[in-house]
Amino acid sequence: MEDRQALLAENIVKRFPGVVAVNNVTFELRYGEIHGLLGQNGAGKSTLLRVIYGVHKPDHGNIYIDGRKIVLKSPRDARMHGIALVHQEITVIPDLTVLENIALLGFSWNWLTSRFDYASFKEYIDRIMSRFRVELELSEKVRNLSAAERMLLQVVAALSINAKILLLDEPTSPLSLHEIERLFDVLNQLRKEGLATVFVTHRVNEAIDVCDRITILRNGEKIATVESRAIDVHTLIKLMLGREPEELYKVRTDKDVELVIGRYATEIPLIEMRNVSTQPQRAAEMPLKKINLKIYEGEVVAVFGFVGAGKTELGKALIGLTKISHGDFLYMGKRVKIKSPVDAVRYGIFYLPEDRKIEGIIPHFTVASNMDISSLNIVKRFGIFVDGARELRISLDMIKRLNIVTSSPYARITQLSGGNQQKVLVARAMLTKARLVIFDEPTVGIDVATKAEIRRLIFRYARERGVSSLVLTSDVDEALGLADRIYVMRDGEIIREYINRNVDRDEILKNLA
Amino acid sequence: MALKSSINSALAKFKHFYSSYELSRALVPLIVLIIASIAMSPQYFLNPMNIKVVLMQITPLALIATGEMPIILMGSIDLSPGSAQAATAMIAAILTRTTNNILLAIMAAVALGTLIGVINGVLVAKLRIYSFVATLAALVIWRSFVIIVSGGKLIYGLTQYAMFTQDFGTYIPIGFVLTVFIIIVVYVLLTRTVIGRYIYGLGSNEEAVRLAGVRADFVKFLAFTIAGTLYGLGGVMLIAMGGFAVDPWTARGNELNAIASCVLGGIMLTGGSGHPLGSLLGASMLTILTNILVLLGVTEIAVQQTVVGIVLIAAATALTRGLRYVK
Ligand SMILES: Nc1ncnc2c1ncn2[C@@H]1O[C@H](COP(=O)(O)OP(=O)(O)OP(=O)(O)O)[C@@H](O)[C@H]1O
Ligand SMILES: [Mg+2]
């Protein structure tokens, strides 16, 4: 491992109206290291990376590369200095091939003067991929790629412009376990080749496993940089929170399950699917095969499966967005047809999408209006008017209950950090007068403490108000910590069902091995 | 030094004001335009007769632009206002001629406008035809309708409509006052009601709004219908403010003036953003601009249109500055 300093961001301050997002942070990155950047939602991780990538101009502070001071006016400048940012929200063009997307993202030739030589570019990329042990089919359309492959595509694009410093903002959030391993193999290879990598994650174990050093941010300030060999999960979480963490995983006890078990034999489920199959309408859609599923009133049910198992398709089938070709959909024991989200709302079924940016947030709206868009019927006055005072009261209450970091309920949602946007969407779901709320990956991209908080809220909300919750998750601990019953899903099929009492974590995982 | 810093801080404050209030996108250039025109020739622009003429010209344009606005805010577009205005004006003219009952004529015009909106709404919301295509068809069809029902002839001398130009000594025509009143209703609709929320939401992220269980198709249908009603009123005002005559090619190209007014008024064509008074301010800008050109002796329509085009590009550039990308 080299020890030479790659980058030094010195006394960086970045303010936004109402918040100091990054407050006097000094961050050092060395060649040949993977440097973890951890902190709660809104701690300033993404902002720090964006400053280093030239997206935001810092209000104060300097950036040095290889000991030389540089001024970054734009991401273009940053790339010329060998810095590349990789994150989920970078757009790839689905109808182009992997190679074409790499060429576009890399943007490494002059459009006007040089001819794009397909064959030699392919050879060049092939060389890079074998050097860093990346496996990607270059002629595949990006539309058919998994989330992990898209991430790798961005890494290759960065390498194609000879980036020496890679900034990865939550690369593992949308990935399944073995996809994460695949990404880590590549990261380890990058480390061997002497590249410097910054790695943002909310998964503390993961950070300790792969990172050499870890920097912790809290409320925009740097708390510490530690050697990951010398730290344990508990201490790390304590540093992130600034206090002793509460119970993080179990939000319910086995006794809670006893209360519902008695009902399974006698009661009619709120929702039931009998032998439901679907025909995919789009290429990337996983067809559902003979799904049998029951959800009782006030029960928390988890569907656990890896990314791509068909959980989202199942969620969307429940609100009429995936067309059911065979089988029955029963509501309180009666056959019904739900053809659209509007129908679903009529039956009190609400779906909270997993893709926050495309299907979730309304970017021009404030935090408050994003929360109550699906529950304006309880915020209105005289039939059609939005009651501003009521809206303010409700949103303030939700901001407090979900611990949302925002300068005001009237801040634009796009000004919130990723995790806080997700919390606003969870608030949206909780505000509806639904009888069943489907949470699709509700805690992806959310910090450990808030994760527990949200799970607790989902659970309490189900028990106290009798609202059923269906949690679609790829996190086995989420399923185990939260649900009364767990369905395990793979390749569009439900392969096991567990009543969540004395269930063994490894036994559940074995189903998917 | 002190002066410089106080100027700087005033400038910073102005910048903050300018960027934080959507209305300022339109208000600032409008005020600049008004000041410029007054500076050019105070005796002409401040002449009450000229003010009245400008207000009369603004009236029909402001109405159709205000109809167009919610549609643009939704992220759709409507190309039919010009033809709709002509069709409703022609029906009103014919009925006024044949029955001499102006109230009936106006009601028929508004009803026809609403019908045009309903049809547009069904095409877009129910049949899921792109609004651009559906309303392009409407543009052509309703123009043909005008030509057929008018038999290609001009109808003139509809002096009954002079009542809308009355001003009771204030130089503010009644028709304009009515229009402002209607615009305030639309303003309240867009800012205070659930429908307004949904309209902005659809323009901002339709997918998210649909998943939230909103009856998006109904909202779209409603927006097109309301627009049609306003086009009908715009048709009536066209007779009143345009010389009490209607010819088969009347209001030709007004769809573009309506859209241009919205753009000048700071309504983003990408949807989701813009102040609901933008259409009125934009229509005023467009009218005052033409007024200045006339004063400068530019009477050639082609030259006027060129200048308007250039101003539009300037306005659109200012509007989209700082955006990552537009479509
Ligand atoms: N463009 C912006 N305008 C205003 N405030 C912003 C903007 N971007 C970020 N912020 C604020 O800066 C703070 C830090 O945000 P940042 O996105 O860096 O957090 P983060 O650590 O990446 O959080 P997460 O884990 O949720 O992604 C937050 O309070 C956020 O609301
Ligand atoms: Mg972030």
XYZ file of C-alpha atoms in Angstrom, chain B residues 3-259:
257
model
C -21.439 53.619 -1.344
C -20.009 50.742 -3.283
C -20.721 48.266 -0.538
C -24.222 49.534 -0.041
C -24.847 49.237 -3.760
C -23.456 45.745 -3.638
C -25.689 44.744 -0.777
C -28.697 46.272 -2.486
C -27.782 44.298 -5.574
C -27.439 41.123 -3.549
C -30.835 41.728 -1.985
C -32.353 42.309 -5.384
C -30.788 39.124 -6.685
C -32.208 37.235 -3.755
C -35.651 38.725 -4.333
C -35.399 38.058 -8.043
C -34.487 34.446 -7.653
C -36.802 33.592 -4.799
C -40.088 34.884 -6.189
C -41.302 33.225 -9.311
C -43.353 36.273 -10.162
C -40.295 38.483 -10.408
C -39.193 36.627 -13.520
C -42.067 38.359 -15.259
C -42.632 41.431 -13.129
C -39.133 42.855 -13.471
C -38.980 42.803 -17.272
C -42.537 44.142 -17.468
C -41.656 47.101 -15.299
C -38.518 47.690 -17.352
C -40.634 47.636 -20.510
C -43.145 50.099 -19.081
C -40.431 52.466 -17.914
C -38.690 52.213 -21.265
C -41.825 53.014 -23.180
C -42.660 55.947 -20.941
C -39.127 57.260 -21.281
C -39.339 56.997 -25.039
C -42.445 59.070 -25.391
C -44.307 60.070 -22.236
C -46.957 62.079 -24.077
C -47.879 59.050 -26.182
C -47.704 56.282 -23.595
C -49.249 58.134 -20.727
C -52.017 59.339 -22.964
C -55.180 57.814 -21.430
C -56.453 56.814 -24.847
C -53.290 54.833 -25.470
C -53.549 53.191 -22.087
C -57.080 52.170 -22.897
C -56.060 50.781 -26.271
C -53.257 48.756 -24.684
C -55.643 47.354 -22.060
C -58.108 46.459 -24.788
C -55.415 44.625 -26.708
C -54.250 42.779 -23.624
C -57.739 41.496 -22.764
C -58.382 38.685 -25.291
C -54.750 37.616 -25.282
C -54.615 37.461 -21.482
C -57.699 35.238 -21.468
C -56.357 32.620 -23.850
C -52.902 32.767 -22.262
C -54.522 32.133 -18.888
C -56.289 29.124 -20.352
C -53.055 27.835 -21.797
C -51.104 28.352 -18.562
C -52.420 25.472 -16.401
C -51.888 23.137 -19.356
C -48.262 24.199 -19.680
C -47.845 23.935 -15.913
C -49.020 20.343 -16.242
C -46.240 19.728 -18.710
C -48.627 19.487 -21.691
C -49.252 21.980 -24.466
C -52.359 23.272 -26.218
C -52.143 24.455 -29.818
C -55.849 25.105 -30.197
C -56.456 28.510 -28.533
C -56.232 30.495 -31.794
C -58.732 28.325 -33.631
C -60.925 27.948 -30.564
C -61.024 31.703 -30.164
C -61.977 32.096 -33.812
C -64.645 29.388 -33.669
C -66.294 30.826 -30.584
C -66.105 34.381 -31.907
C -67.658 33.270 -35.183
C -70.518 31.457 -33.457
C -71.152 34.484 -31.276
C -71.089 36.734 -34.327
C -73.501 34.581 -36.296
C -75.919 34.244 -33.380
C -75.748 37.957 -32.661
C -76.583 38.606 -36.284
C -79.403 36.122 -36.522
C -81.050 36.452 -33.120
C -79.835 39.848 -32.005
C -79.596 38.288 -28.539
C -76.084 39.022 -27.317
C -76.471 37.116 -24.061
C -77.435 33.975 -25.930
C -74.531 34.547 -28.311
C -72.036 34.876 -25.480
C -73.375 31.801 -23.724
C -73.140 29.821 -26.923
C -69.544 30.981 -27.451
C -68.538 29.979 -23.947
C -70.339 26.658 -24.309
C -68.582 25.945 -27.603
C -65.222 26.880 -26.046
C -65.904 24.498 -23.193
C -66.858 21.776 -25.650
C -63.597 22.286 -27.531
C -61.771 21.936 -24.223
C -63.749 18.814 -23.317
C -62.828 17.194 -26.625
C -59.149 18.101 -26.182
C -59.334 16.741 -22.665
C -60.822 13.431 -23.767
C -58.254 13.040 -26.533
C -55.360 13.657 -24.152
C -56.543 12.166 -20.867
C -58.706 9.266 -22.036
C -57.293 8.308 -25.415
C -53.750 9.194 -24.334
C -52.816 11.099 -27.454
C -49.865 13.447 -26.977
C -51.282 16.864 -26.244
C -49.171 18.370 -29.005
C -50.720 16.071 -31.609
C -54.271 16.122 -30.266
C -54.418 19.900 -30.140
C -52.621 20.276 -33.456
C -55.549 18.368 -34.917
C -57.914 20.652 -33.011
C -56.148 23.682 -34.445
C -56.771 22.513 -37.996
C -60.262 21.158 -37.456
C -61.725 24.131 -35.629
C -60.272 26.536 -38.180
C -62.021 24.556 -40.894
C -65.168 24.746 -38.815
C -64.905 28.552 -38.816
C -64.431 28.692 -42.541
C -67.393 26.416 -43.152
C -69.890 28.089 -40.828
C -68.902 31.570 -41.943
C -69.057 30.631 -45.600
C -65.726 32.407 -45.873
C -67.320 35.763 -45.220
C -66.532 38.588 -42.831
C -69.165 39.510 -40.250
C -68.966 43.094 -39.079
C -70.849 45.861 -37.346
C -71.418 43.909 -34.137
C -71.650 47.113 -32.142
C -73.583 45.462 -29.327
C -70.212 44.303 -28.038
C -69.201 47.924 -27.377
C -70.483 47.431 -23.846
C -67.234 45.630 -22.985
C -65.172 48.633 -24.025
C -67.043 51.055 -21.773
C -64.901 52.586 -19.097
C -67.132 55.012 -17.192
C -64.459 57.655 -17.434
C -61.661 55.531 -15.952
C -60.063 54.483 -19.257
C -60.129 50.937 -17.935
C -62.524 48.961 -20.114
C -65.086 46.758 -18.382
C -63.921 43.777 -20.401
C -60.460 44.140 -18.926
C -61.808 44.344 -15.395
C -63.818 41.195 -16.002
C -60.757 39.474 -17.355
C -58.675 40.407 -14.330
C -61.453 39.036 -12.156
C -61.407 35.734 -14.041
C -57.624 35.584 -13.803
C -57.881 36.008 -10.043
C -60.232 33.023 -9.954
C -57.674 30.972 -11.885
C -54.985 32.247 -9.544
C -56.930 30.996 -6.539
C -57.587 27.708 -8.309
C -53.906 27.174 -8.957
C -52.518 28.323 -5.627
C -55.154 27.428 -3.077
C -56.968 24.362 -4.257
C -56.287 20.674 -4.433
C -56.711 20.735 -8.222
C -54.029 23.415 -8.498
C -51.695 21.298 -6.404
C -52.253 18.344 -8.682
C -51.718 20.441 -11.801
C -48.328 21.624 -10.583
C -47.518 18.118 -9.369
C -48.283 16.541 -12.730
C -45.911 18.967 -14.382
C -43.202 18.274 -11.861
C -43.330 14.468 -11.704
C -46.348 12.794 -13.229
C -45.212 9.298 -12.287
C -45.002 10.185 -8.605
C -48.365 11.919 -8.598
C -50.038 8.942 -10.262
C -48.486 6.522 -7.801
C -49.809 8.695 -5.003
C -53.258 7.643 -6.182
C -54.271 10.976 -7.684
C -56.894 10.858 -10.424
C -54.421 12.337 -12.871
C -56.534 11.791 -15.970
C -59.430 13.673 -14.451
C -57.159 16.567 -13.497
C -55.835 16.737 -17.052
C -59.320 16.632 -18.462
C -60.361 19.429 -16.133
C -57.432 21.643 -17.089
C -58.218 21.323 -20.798
C -61.884 21.992 -20.143
C -61.230 25.123 -18.111
C -58.875 26.279 -20.842
C -61.646 25.820 -23.417
C -64.025 27.958 -21.378
C -61.427 30.705 -21.223
C -60.857 30.475 -24.978
C -64.587 31.015 -25.428
C -64.446 34.164 -23.329
C -61.359 35.144 -25.304
C -63.416 34.780 -28.477
C -66.105 37.095 -27.144
C -63.519 39.666 -26.100
C -61.930 39.409 -29.513
C -65.119 40.775 -31.054
C -65.418 43.479 -28.427
C -61.817 44.640 -28.540
C -61.096 43.959 -32.180
C -63.408 46.277 -34.074
C -66.741 44.427 -33.693
C -65.952 42.204 -36.652
C -64.937 38.582 -37.182
C -63.365 37.197 -40.312
C -62.637 33.532 -41.038
C -58.925 33.945 -40.398
C -59.321 35.893 -37.202
C -56.984 35.008 -34.309
C -54.760 33.068 -36.659
C -51.469 32.349 -34.936
C -52.852 33.284 -31.531
C -51.897 29.881 -30.136
C -48.324 31.036 -30.476
C -49.074 34.368 -28.835
C -50.686 32.524 -25.941
C -47.678 30.274 -25.507
